[in-house]
CSV table of N, CA and C in Angstrom, one decimal:
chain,number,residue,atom,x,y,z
A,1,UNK,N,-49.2,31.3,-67.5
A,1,UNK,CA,-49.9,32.0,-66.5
A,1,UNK,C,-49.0,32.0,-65.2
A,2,UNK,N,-49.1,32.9,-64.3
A,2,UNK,CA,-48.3,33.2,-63.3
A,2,UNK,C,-48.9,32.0,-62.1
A,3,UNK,N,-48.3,31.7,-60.8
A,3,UNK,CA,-48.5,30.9,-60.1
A,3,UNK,C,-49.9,31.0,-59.4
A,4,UNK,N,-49.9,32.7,-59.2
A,4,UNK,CA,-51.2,33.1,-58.8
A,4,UNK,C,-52.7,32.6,-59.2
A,5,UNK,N,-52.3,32.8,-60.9
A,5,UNK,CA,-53.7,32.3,-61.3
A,5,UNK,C,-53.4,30.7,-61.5
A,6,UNK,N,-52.2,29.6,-61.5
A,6,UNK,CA,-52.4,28.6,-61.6
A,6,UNK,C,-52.9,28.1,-59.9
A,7,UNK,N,-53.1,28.4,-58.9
A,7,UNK,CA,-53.4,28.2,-57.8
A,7,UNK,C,-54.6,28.6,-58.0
A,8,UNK,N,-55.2,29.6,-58.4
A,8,UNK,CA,-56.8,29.9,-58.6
A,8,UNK,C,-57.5,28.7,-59.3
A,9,UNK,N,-56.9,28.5,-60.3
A,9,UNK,CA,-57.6,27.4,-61.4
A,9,UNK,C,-57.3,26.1,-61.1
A,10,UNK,N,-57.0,25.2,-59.9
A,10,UNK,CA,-56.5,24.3,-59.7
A,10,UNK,C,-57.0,24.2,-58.1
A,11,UNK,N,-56.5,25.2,-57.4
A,11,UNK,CA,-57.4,25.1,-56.3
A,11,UNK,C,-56.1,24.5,-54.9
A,12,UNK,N,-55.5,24.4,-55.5
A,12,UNK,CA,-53.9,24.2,-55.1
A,12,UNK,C,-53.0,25.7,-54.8
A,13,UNK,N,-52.5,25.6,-53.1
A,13,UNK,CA,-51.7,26.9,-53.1
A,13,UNK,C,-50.8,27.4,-53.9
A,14,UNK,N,-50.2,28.6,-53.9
A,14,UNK,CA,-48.7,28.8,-54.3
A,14,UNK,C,-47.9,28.1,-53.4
A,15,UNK,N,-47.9,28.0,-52.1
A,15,UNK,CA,-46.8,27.4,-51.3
A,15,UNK,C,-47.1,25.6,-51.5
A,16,UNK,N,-48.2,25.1,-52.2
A,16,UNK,CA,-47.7,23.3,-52.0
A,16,UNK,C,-47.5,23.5,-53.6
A,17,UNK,N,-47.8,24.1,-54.8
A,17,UNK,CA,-47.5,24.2,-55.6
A,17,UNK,C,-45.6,24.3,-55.7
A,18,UNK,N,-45.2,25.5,-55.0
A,18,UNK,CA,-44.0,25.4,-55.4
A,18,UNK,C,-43.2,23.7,-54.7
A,19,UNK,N,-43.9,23.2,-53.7
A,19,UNK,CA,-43.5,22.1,-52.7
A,19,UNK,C,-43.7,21.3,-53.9
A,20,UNK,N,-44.7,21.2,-54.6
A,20,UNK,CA,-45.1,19.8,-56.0
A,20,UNK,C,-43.7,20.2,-56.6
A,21,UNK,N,-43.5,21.1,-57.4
A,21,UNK,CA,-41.9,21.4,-57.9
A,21,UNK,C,-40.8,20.8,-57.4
A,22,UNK,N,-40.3,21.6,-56.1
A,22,UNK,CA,-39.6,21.0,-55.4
A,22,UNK,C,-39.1,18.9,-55.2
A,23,UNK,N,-40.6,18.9,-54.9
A,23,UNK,CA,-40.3,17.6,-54.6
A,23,UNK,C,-40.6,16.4,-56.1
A,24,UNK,N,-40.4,17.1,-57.1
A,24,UNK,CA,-40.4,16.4,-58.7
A,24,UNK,C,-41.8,16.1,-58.8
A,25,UNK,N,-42.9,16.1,-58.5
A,25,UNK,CA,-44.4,16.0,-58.7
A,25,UNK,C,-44.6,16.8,-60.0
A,26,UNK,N,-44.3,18.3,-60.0
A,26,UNK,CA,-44.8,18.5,-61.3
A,26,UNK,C,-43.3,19.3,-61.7
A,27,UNK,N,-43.2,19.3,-63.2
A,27,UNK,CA,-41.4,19.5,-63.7
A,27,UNK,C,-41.5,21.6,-63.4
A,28,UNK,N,-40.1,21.7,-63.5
A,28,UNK,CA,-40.0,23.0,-63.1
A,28,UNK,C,-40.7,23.6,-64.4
A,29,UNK,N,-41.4,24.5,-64.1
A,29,UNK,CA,-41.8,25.5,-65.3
A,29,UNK,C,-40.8,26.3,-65.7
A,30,UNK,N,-41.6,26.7,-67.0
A,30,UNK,CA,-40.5,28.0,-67.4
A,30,UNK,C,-40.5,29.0,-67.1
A,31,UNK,N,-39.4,29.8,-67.1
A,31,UNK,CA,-39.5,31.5,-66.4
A,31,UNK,C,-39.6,32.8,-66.9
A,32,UNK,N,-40.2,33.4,-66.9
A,32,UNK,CA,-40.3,34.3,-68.3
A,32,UNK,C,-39.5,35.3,-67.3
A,33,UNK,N,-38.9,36.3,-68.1
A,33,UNK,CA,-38.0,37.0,-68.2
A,33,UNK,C,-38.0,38.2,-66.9
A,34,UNK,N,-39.0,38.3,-66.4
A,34,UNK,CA,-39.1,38.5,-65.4
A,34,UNK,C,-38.5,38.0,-63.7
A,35,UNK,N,-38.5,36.4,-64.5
A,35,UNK,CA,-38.0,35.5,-63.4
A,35,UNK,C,-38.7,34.5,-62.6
A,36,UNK,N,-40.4,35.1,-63.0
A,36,UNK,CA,-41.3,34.6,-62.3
A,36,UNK,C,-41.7,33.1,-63.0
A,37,UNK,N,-42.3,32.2,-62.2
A,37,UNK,CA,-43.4,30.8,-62.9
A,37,UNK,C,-44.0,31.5,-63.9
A,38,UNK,N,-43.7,30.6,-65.1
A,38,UNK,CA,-45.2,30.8,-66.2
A,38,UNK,C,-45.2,29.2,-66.1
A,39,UNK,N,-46.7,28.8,-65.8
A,39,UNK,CA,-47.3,27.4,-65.8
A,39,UNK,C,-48.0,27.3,-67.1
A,40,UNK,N,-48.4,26.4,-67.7
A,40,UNK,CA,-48.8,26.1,-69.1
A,40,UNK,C,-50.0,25.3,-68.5
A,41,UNK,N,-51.2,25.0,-69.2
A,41,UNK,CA,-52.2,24.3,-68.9
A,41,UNK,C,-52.1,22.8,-68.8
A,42,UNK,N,-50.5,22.3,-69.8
A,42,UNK,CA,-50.5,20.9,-69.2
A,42,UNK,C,-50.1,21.0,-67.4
A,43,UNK,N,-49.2,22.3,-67.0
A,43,UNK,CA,-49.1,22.2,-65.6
A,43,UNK,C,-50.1,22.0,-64.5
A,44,UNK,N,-51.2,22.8,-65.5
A,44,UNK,CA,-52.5,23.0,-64.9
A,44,UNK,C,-53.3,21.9,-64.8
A,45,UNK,N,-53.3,20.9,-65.6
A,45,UNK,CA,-54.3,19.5,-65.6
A,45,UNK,C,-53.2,18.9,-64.8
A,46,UNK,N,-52.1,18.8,-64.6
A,46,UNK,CA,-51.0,18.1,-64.2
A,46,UNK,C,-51.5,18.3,-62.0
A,47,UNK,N,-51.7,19.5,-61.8
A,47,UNK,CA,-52.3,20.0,-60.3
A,47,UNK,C,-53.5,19.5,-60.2
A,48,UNK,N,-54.3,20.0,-61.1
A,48,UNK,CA,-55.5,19.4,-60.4
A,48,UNK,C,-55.6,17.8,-60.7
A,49,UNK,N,-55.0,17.1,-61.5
A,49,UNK,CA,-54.8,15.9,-61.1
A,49,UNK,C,-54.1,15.1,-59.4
A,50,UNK,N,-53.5,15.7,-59.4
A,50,UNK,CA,-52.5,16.1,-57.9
A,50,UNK,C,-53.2,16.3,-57.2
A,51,UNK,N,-54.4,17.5,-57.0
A,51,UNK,CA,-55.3,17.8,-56.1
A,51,UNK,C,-56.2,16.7,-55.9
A,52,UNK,N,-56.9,16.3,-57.1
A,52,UNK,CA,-57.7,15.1,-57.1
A,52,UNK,C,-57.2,13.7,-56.4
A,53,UNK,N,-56.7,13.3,-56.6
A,53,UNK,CA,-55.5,12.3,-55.8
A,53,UNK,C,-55.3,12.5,-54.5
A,54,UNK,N,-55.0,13.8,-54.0
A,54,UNK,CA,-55.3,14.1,-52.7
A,54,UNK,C,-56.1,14.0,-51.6
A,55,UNK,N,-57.2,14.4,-52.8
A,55,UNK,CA,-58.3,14.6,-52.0
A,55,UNK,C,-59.3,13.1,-52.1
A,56,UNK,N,-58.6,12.2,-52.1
A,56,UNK,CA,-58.9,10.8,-52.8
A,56,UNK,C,-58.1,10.5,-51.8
A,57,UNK,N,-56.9,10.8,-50.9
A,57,UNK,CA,-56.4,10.1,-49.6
A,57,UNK,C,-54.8,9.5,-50.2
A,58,UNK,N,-55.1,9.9,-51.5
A,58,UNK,CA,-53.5,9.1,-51.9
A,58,UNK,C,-52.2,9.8,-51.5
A,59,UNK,N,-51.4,9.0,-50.9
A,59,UNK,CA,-49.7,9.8,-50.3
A,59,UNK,C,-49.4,10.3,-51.6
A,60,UNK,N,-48.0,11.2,-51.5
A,60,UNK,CA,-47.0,12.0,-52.4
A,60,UNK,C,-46.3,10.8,-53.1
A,61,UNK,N,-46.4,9.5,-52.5
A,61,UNK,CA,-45.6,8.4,-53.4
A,61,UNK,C,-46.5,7.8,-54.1
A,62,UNK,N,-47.5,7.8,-53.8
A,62,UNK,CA,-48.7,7.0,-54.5
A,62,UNK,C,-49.0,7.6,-55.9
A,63,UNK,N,-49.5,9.7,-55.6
A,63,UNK,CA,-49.1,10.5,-56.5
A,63,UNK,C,-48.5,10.3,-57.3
A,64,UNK,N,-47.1,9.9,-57.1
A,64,UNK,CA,-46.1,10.0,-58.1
A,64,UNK,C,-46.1,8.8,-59.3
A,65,UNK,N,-46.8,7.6,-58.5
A,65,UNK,CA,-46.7,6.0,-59.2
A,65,UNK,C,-48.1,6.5,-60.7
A,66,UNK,N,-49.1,7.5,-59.7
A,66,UNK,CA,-50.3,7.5,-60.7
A,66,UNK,C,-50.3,8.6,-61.9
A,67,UNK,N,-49.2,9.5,-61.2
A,67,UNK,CA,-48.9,10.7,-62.1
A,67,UNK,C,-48.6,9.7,-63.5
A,68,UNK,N,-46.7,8.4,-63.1
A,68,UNK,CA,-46.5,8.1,-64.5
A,68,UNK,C,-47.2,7.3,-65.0
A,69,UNK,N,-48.5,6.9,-64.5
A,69,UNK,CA,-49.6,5.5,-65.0
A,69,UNK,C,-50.2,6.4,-65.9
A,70,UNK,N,-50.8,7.9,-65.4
A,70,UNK,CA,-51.5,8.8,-66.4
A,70,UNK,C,-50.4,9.4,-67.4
A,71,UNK,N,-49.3,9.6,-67.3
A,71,UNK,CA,-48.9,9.5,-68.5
A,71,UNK,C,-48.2,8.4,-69.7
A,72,UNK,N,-48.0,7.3,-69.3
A,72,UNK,CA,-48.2,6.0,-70.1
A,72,UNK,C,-49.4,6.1,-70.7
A,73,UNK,N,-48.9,6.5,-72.0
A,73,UNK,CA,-50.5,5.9,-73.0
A,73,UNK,C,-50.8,4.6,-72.9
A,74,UNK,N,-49.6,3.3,-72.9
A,74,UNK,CA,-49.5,2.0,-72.9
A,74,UNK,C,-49.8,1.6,-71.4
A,75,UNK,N,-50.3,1.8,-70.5
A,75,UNK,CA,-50.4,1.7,-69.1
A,75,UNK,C,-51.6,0.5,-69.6
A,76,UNK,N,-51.6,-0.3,-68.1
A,76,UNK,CA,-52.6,-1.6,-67.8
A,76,UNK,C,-53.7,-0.7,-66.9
A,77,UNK,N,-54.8,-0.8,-67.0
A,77,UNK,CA,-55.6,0.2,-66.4
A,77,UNK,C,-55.7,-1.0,-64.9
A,78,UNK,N,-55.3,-1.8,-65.2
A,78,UNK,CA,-55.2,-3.1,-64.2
A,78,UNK,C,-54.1,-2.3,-63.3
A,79,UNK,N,-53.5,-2.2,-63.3
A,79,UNK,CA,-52.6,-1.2,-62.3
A,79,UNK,C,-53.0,-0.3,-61.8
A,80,UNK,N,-53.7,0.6,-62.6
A,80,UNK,CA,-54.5,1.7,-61.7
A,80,UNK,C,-55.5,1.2,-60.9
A,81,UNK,N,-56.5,0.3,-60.9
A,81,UNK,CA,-57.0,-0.1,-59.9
A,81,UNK,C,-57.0,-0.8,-59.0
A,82,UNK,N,-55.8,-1.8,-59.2
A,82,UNK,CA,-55.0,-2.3,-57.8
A,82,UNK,C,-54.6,-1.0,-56.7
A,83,UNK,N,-53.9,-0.1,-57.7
A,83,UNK,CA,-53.5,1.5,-56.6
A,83,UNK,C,-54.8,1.5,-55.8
A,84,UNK,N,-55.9,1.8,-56.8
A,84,UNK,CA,-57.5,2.4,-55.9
A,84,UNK,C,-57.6,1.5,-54.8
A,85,UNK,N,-57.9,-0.2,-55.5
A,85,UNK,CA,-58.4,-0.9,-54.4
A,85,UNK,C,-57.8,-1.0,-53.1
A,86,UNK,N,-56.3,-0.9,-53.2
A,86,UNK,CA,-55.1,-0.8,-52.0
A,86,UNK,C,-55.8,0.5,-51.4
A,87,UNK,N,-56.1,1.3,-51.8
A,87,UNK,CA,-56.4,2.8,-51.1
A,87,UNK,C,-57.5,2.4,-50.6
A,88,UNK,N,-58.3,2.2,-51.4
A,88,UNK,CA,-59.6,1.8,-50.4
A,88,UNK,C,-59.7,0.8,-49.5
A,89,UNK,N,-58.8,0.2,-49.4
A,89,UNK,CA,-58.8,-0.9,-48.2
A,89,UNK,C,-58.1,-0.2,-47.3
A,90,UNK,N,-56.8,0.5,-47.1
A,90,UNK,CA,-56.0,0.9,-46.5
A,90,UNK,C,-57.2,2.1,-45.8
A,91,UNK,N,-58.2,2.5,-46.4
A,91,UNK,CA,-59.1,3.3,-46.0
A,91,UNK,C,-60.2,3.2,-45.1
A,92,UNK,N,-60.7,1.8,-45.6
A,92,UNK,CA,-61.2,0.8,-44.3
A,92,UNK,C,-60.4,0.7,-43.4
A,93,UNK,N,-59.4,0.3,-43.3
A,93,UNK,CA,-58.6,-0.2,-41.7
A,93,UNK,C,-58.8,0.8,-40.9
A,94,UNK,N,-58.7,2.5,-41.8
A,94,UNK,CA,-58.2,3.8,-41.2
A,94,UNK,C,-60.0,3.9,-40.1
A,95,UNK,N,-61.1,3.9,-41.2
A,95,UNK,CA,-62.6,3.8,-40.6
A,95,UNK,C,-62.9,3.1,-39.3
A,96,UNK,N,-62.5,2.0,-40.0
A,96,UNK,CA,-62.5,1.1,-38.5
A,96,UNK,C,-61.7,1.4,-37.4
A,97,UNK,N,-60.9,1.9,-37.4
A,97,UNK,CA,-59.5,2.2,-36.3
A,97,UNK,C,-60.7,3.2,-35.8
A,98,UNK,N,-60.9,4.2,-36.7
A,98,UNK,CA,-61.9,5.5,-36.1
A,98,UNK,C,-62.7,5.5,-35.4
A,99,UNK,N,-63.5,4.6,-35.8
A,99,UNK,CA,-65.4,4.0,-34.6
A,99,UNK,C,-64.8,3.3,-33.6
A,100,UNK,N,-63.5,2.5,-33.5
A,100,UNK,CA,-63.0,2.3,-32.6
A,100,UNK,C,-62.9,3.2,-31.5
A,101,UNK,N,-61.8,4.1,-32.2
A,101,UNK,CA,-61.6,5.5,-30.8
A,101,UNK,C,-63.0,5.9,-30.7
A,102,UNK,N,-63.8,6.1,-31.2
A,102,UNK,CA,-65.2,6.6,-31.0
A,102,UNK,C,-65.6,6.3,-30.0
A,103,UNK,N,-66.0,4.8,-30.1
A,103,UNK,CA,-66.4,4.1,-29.2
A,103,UNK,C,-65.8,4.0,-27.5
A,104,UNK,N,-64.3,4.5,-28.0
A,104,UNK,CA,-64.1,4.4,-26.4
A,104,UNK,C,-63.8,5.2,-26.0
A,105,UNK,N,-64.2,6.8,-26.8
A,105,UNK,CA,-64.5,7.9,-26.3
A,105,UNK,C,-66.1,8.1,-25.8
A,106,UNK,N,-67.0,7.4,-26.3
A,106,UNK,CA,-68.1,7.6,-26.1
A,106,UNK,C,-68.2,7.0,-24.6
A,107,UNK,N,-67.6,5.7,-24.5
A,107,UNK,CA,-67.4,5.0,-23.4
A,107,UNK,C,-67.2,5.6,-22.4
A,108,UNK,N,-65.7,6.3,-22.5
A,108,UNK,CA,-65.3,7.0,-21.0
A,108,UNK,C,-66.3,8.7,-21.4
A,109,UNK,N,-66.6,9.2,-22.0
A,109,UNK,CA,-68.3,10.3,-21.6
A,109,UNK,C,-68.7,9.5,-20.6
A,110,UNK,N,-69.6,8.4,-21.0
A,110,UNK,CA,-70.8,8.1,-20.1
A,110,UNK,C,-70.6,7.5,-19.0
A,111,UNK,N,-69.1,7.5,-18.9
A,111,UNK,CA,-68.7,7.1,-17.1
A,111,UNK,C,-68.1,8.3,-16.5
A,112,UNK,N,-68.3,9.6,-17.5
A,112,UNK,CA,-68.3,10.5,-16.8
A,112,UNK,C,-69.3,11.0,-16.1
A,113,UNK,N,-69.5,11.6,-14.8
A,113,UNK,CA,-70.0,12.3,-14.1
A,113,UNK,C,-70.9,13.9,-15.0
A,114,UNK,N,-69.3,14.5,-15.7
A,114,UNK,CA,-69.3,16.0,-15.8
A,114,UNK,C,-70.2,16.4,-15.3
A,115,UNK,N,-69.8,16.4,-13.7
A,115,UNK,CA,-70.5,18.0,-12.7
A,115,UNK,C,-69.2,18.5,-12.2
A,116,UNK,N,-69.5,19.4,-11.1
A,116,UNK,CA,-68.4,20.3,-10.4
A,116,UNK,C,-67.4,19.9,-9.9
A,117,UNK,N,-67.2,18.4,-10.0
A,117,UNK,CA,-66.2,17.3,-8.7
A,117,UNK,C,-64.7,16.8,-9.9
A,118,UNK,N,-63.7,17.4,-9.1
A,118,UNK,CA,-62.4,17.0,-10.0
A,118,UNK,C,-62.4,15.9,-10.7
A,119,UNK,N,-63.2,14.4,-9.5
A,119,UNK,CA,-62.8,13.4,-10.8
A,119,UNK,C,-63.4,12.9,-11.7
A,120,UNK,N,-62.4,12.4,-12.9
A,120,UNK,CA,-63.2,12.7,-13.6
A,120,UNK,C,-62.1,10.8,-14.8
A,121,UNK,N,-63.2,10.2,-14.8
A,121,UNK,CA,-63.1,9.2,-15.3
A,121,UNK,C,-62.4,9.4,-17.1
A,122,UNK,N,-62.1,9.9,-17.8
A,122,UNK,CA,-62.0,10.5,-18.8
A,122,UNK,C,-60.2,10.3,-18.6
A,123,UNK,N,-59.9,11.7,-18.1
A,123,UNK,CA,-58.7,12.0,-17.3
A,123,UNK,C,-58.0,10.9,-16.9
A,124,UNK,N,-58.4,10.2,-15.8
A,124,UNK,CA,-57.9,9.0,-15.2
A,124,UNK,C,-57.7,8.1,-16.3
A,125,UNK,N,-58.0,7.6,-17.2
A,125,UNK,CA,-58.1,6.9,-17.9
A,125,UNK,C,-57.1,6.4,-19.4
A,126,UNK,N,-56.4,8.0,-18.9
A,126,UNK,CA,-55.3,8.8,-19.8
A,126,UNK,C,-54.3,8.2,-19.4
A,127,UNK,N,-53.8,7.9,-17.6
A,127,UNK,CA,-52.4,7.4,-17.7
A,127,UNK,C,-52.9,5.7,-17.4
A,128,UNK,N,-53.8,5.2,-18.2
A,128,UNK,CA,-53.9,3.9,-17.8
A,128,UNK,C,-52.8,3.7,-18.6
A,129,UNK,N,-52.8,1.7,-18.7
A,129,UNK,CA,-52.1,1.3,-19.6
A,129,UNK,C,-53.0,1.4,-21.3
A,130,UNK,N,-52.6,1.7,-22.0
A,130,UNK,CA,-53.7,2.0,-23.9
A,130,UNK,C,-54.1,0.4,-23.4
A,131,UNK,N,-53.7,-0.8,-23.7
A,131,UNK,CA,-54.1,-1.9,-23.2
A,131,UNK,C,-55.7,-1.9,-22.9
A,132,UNK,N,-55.3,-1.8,-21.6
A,132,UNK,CA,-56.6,-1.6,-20.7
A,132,UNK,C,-57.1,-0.6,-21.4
A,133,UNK,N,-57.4,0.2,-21.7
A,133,UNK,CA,-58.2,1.2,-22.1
A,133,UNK,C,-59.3,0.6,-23.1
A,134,UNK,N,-58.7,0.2,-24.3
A,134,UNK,CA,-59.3,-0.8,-25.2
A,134,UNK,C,-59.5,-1.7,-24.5
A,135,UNK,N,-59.1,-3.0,-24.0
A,135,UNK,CA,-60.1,-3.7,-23.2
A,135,UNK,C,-61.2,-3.7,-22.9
A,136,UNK,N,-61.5,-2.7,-22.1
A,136,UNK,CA,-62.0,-1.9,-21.1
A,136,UNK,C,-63.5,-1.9,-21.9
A,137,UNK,N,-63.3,-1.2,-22.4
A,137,UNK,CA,-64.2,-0.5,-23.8
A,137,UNK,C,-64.7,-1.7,-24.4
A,138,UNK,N,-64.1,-2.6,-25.0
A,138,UNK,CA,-65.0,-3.6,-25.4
A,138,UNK,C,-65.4,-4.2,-24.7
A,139,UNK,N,-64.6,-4.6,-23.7
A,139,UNK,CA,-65.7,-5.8,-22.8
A,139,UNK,C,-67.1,-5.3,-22.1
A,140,UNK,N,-67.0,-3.6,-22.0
A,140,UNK,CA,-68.4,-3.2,-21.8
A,140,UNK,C,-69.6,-3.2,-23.1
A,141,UNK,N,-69.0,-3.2,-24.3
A,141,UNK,CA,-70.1,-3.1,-25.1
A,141,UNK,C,-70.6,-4.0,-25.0
């Protein structure tokens, strides 16, 4: 199948598709005579595995460790879930960092004013030191 419909069926562009190539993720396909990609359906389970992974938060190196774990018939499934659990922790830190900045976005809102008057607590708050900013923010909760 041409690139076109492997990007349909997979759900994956032509342009990170040819980037998976490029960067060894998935092996160069063959070219039919025309010149063009012909992908085979192992290419195709090969992307949407890729995709899936992605959309699971895993980097292009992580990808690459789980690509050769799924192809090891002899693999420790014990290895694949050390990969997960690292992801999922590394995914908590990311959560928490998040409600953090939340919080001390929500913070400098409600020491905002927002009416017609330039200042504006938000702004100011920009060239503090980051330090103080976070400080700031917790010691009021």
């Amino acid at each position: 199948m041409n690139i076109g419909d492997a990007a349909q069926r997979t759900g994956v562009t032509q342009r990170m598709i040819r980037h998976y190539e490029k960067i060894g993720l998935i092996p160069a396909p063959l070219r039919r005579d025309s010149g063009y990609r012909d992908y085979s359906d192992a290419d195709v389970n090969r992307l949407r595995f890729i995709a899936n992974a992605r959309d699971l938060g895993f980097s292009i190196e992580e990808i690459g460790e789980l690509l050769a774990l799924w192809s090891d018939e002899h693999r420790a499934s014990a290895e694949v879930k050390a990969l997960a659990l690292a992801k999922a922790d590394e995914l908590g830190r990311k959560v928490e960092a998040l409600a953090a900045m939340r919080a001390s976005l929500v913070h400098l809102a409600q020491t905002c004013h927002g009416d017609d008057r330039p200042d504006c607590p938000i702004i100011d708050s920009m060239s503090e030191d980051r330090r103080a900013i976070h400080v700031n923010s917790v010691e009021d909760d």
